[in-house]
Every structure is written in structure tokens, then in C-alpha cells.
mmCIF file of C-alpha atoms in Angstrom:
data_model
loop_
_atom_site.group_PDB
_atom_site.id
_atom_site.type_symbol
_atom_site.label_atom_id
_atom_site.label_comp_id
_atom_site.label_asym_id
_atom_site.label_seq_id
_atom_site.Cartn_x
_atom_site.Cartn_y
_atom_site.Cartn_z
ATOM 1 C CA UNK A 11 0.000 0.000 0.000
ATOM 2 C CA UNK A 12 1.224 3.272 -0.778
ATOM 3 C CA UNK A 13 0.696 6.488 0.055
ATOM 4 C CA UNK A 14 2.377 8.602 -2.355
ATOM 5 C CA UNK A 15 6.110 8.209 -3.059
ATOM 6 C CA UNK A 16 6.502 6.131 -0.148
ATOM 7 C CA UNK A 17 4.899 2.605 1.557
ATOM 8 C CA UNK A 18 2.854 2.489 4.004
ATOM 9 C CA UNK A 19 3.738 -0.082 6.823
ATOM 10 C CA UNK A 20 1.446 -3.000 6.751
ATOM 11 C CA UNK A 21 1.717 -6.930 8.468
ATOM 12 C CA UNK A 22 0.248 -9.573 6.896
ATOM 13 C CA UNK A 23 -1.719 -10.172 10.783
ATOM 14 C CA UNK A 24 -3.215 -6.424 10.397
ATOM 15 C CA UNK A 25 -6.744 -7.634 9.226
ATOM 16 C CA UNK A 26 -6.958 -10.646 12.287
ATOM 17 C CA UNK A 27 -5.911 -8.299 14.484
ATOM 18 C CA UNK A 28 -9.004 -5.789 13.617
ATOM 19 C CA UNK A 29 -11.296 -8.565 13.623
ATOM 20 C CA UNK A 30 -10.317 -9.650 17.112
ATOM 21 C CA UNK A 31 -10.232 -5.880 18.221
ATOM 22 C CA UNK A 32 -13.678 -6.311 17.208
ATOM 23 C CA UNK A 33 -15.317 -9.061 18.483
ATOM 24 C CA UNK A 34 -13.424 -8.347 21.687
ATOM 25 C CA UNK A 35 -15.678 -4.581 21.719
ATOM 26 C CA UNK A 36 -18.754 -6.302 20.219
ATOM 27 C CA UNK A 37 -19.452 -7.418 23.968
ATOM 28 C CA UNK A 38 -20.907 -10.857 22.980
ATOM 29 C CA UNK A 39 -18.583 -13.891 23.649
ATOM 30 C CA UNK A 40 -18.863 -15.807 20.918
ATOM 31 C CA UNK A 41 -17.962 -19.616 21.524
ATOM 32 C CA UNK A 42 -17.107 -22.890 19.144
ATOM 33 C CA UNK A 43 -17.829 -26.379 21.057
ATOM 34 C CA UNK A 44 -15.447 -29.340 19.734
ATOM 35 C CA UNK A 45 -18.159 -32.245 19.045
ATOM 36 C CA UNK A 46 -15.689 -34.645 19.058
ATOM 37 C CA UNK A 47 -16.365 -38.033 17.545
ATOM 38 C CA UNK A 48 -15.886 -40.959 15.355
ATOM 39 C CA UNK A 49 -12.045 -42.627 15.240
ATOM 40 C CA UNK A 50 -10.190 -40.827 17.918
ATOM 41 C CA UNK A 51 -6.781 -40.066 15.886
ATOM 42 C CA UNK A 52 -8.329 -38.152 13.462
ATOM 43 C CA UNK A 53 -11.200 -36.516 15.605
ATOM 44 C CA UNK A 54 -7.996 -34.968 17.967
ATOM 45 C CA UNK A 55 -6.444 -33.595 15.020
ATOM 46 C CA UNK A 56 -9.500 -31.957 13.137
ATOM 47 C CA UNK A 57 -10.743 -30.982 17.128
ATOM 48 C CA UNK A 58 -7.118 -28.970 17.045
ATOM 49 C CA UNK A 59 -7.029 -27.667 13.538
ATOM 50 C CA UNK A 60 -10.726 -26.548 14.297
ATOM 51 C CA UNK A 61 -9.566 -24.501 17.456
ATOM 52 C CA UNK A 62 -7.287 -22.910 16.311
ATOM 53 C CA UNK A 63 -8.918 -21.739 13.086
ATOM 54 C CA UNK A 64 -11.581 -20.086 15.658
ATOM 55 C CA UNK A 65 -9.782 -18.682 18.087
ATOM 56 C CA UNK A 66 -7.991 -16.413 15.380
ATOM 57 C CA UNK A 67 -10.872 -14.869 15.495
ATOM 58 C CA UNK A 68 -11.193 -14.004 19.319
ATOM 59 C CA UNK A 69 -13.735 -16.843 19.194
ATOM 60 C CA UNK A 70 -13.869 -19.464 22.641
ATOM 61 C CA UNK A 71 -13.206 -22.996 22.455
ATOM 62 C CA UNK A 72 -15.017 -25.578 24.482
ATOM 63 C CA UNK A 73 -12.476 -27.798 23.433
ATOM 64 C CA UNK A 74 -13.693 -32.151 24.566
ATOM 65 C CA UNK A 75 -11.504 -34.668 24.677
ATOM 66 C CA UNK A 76 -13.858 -37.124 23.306
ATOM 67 C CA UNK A 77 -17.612 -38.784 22.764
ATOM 68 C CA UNK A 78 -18.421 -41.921 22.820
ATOM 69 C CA UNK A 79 -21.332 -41.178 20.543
ATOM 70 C CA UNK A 80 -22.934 -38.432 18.742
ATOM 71 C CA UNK A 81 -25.916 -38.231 21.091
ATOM 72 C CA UNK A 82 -23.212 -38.224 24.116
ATOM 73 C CA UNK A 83 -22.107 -34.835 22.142
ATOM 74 C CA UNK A 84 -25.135 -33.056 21.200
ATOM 75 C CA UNK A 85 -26.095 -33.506 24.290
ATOM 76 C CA UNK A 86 -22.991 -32.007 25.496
ATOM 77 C CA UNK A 87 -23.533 -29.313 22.964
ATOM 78 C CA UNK A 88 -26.718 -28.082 24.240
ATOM 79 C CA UNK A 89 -26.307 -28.548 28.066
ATOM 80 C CA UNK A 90 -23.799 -25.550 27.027
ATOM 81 C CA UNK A 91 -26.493 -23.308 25.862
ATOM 82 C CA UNK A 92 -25.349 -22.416 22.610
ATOM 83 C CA UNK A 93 -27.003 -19.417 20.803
ATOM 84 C CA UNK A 94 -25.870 -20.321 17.239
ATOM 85 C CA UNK A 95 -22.612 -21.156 18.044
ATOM 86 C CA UNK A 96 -20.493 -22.878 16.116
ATOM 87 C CA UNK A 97 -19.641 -26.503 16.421
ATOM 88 C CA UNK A 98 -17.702 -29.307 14.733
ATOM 89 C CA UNK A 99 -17.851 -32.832 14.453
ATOM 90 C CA UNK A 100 -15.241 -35.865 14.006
ATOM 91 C CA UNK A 101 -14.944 -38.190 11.149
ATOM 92 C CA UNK A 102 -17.789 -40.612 11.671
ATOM 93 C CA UNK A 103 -19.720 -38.258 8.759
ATOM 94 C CA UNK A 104 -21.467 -40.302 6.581
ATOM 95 C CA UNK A 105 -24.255 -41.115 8.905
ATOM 96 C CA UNK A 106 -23.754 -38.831 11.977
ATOM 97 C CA UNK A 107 -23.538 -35.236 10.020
ATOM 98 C CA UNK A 108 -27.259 -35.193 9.331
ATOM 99 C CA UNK A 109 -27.945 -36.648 12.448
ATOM 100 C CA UNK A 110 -26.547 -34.023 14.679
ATOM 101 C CA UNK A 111 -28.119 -31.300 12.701
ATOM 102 C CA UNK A 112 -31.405 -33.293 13.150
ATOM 103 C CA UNK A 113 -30.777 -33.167 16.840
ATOM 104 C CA UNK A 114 -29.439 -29.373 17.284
ATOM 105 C CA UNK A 115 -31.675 -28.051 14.647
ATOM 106 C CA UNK A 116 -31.125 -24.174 14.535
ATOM 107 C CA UNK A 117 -30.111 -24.097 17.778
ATOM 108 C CA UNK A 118 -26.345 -23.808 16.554
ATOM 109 C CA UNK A 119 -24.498 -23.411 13.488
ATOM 110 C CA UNK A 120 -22.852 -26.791 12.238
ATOM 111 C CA UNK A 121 -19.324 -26.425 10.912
ATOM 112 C CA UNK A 122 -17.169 -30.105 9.847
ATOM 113 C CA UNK A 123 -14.340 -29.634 9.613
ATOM 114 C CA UNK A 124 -12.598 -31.504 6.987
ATOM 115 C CA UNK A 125 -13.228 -32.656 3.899
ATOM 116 C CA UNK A 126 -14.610 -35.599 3.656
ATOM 117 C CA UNK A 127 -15.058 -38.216 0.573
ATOM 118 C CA UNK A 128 -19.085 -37.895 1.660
ATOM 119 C CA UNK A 129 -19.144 -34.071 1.174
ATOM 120 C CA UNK A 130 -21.524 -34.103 -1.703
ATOM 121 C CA UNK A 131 -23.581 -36.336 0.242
ATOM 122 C CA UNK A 132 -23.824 -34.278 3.041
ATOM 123 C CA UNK A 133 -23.983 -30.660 1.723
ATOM 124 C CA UNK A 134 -27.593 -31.984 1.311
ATOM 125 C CA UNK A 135 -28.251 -31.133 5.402
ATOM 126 C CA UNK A 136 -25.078 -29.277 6.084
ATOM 127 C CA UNK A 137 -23.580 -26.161 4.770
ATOM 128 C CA UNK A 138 -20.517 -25.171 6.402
ATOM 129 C CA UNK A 139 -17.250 -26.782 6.146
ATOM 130 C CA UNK A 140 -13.801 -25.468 7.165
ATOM 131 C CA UNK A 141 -10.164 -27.508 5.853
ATOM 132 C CA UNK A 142 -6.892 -26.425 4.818
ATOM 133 C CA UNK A 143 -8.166 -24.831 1.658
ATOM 134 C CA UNK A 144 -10.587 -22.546 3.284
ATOM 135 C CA UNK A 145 -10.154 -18.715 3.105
ATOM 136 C CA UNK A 146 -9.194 -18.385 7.028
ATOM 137 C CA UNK A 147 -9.795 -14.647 7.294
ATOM 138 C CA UNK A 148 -13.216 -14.638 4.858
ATOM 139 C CA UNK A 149 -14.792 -18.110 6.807
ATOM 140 C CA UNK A 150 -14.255 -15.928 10.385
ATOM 141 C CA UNK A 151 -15.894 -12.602 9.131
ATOM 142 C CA UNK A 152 -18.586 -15.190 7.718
ATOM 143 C CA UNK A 153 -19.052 -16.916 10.982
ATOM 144 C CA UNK A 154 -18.883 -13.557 12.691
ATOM 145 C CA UNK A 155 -21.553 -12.103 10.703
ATOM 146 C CA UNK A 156 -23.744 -15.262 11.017
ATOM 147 C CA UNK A 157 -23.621 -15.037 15.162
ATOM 148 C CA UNK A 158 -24.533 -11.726 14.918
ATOM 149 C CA UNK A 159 -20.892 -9.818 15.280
#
């Protein structure tokens, strides 16, 4: 960026940093529960890449080590009161993605992380995804914007 003859100083964090300036003086806290599920292995590492892809933001994780099912985790999900918050599941896709958006209906915004070999399948009943090819700065203002910051 210039500014006349000469350039402006600019780091390539500039634009996270505003976006956590502002959801830290929105005054709402928003928060991203780890539904964690499915083969453990690769649950932990989509549970970690899915942390800290929120927390750029100024975004909370309820990070969990583990469920034993997805009805162990929903359940977990909404005994912490979300109010469209954003959640993620493990790997066990194929059958469980539609059934935990059955089960939190629009009490939360469902984000897999990953991209799975099912995606087609379940972009039917889900429509947010987040992986290593994902825009990190454009997904947050998205999210943002959806809970209401």
C-alpha cells in the first residue's frame, strides 16, 4: 500500500488483528464447542485444527476430549447453551452429520471440519465446512456475521 512516493507499513496479521479488536468490543462472547467423535486419531487432530482456526478470530473454544457417541455430544452441545454457536464434528460423517443437525436443529451453526469423501452427500443437510483450503480470514468474518458480530 502506498501512500504517495513512499509505503505504508502494513503486516500480513493487520486484518486478524481488527477482527479480534472487534469481536473483543462487540461485547458478545462468541464460543465454538469441539463435538468430538468418530475414530479418535483423526477426531484430535481436526478438534485442534478446528480450534485454532476459531480462536484467530477471538472466538472461545469448548475444546472435549472425546464422545463416545454423537448423542453423548449433542447432548454435550446443548447442556452448554449455545445461541448459534459454532460446532464441529469428528470423522464418523457419513451417517452422523445429518444426524446431529437433526438433533441441534437451529439451535447452533454446524461447521465439519474436513473434507470428507461424503461431502456431496452431506452438503444436502449441512452447509458449512472449514479444511486447509478454506479462506481463514473470509470463513471468520462469515461466521462472525452469522452469530450476529
Amino acid at each position: 500500500v502506498s501512500e504517495g512516493n513512499t509505503l505504508a507499513p502494513y503486516r500480513g496479521s493487520m486484518a486478524f488483528e481488527a477482527m479480534r479488536l472487534h469481536v473483543d468490543r462487540s461485547g458478545k462472547a462468541p464460543k465454538a464447542f469441539m463435538l468430538t467423535c468418530g475414530s479418535l486419531a483423526m477426531a484430535r487432530a481436526r478438534a485442534q485444527f478446528s480450534c485454532n482456526f476459531f480462536a484467530c478470530a477471538g472466538i472461545k473454544v469448548i475444546d472435549n476430549t472425546f464422545f463416545k457417541s454423537i448423542e453423548e455430544g449433542v447432548k454435550a452441545a446443548l447442556e452448554s447453551k449455545p445461541d448459534r454457536r459454532s460446532l464441529r464434528i469428528g470423522r464418523r460423517l457419513r451417517r452422523g452429520g445429518s444426524q446431529v443437525k437433526g438433533l441441534l436443529g437451529d439451535k447452533a451453526i454446524l461447521v465439519v471440519a474436513g473434507a470428507p469423501a461424503c461431502m456431496p452427500e452431506l452438503e444436502a443437510s449441512i452447509k458449512n465446512f472449514i479444511n486447509v483450503k478454506s479462506n481463514v480470514l473470509e470463513t471468520l468474518k462469515f461466521y462472525l456475521k452469522e452469530m450476529g458480530i
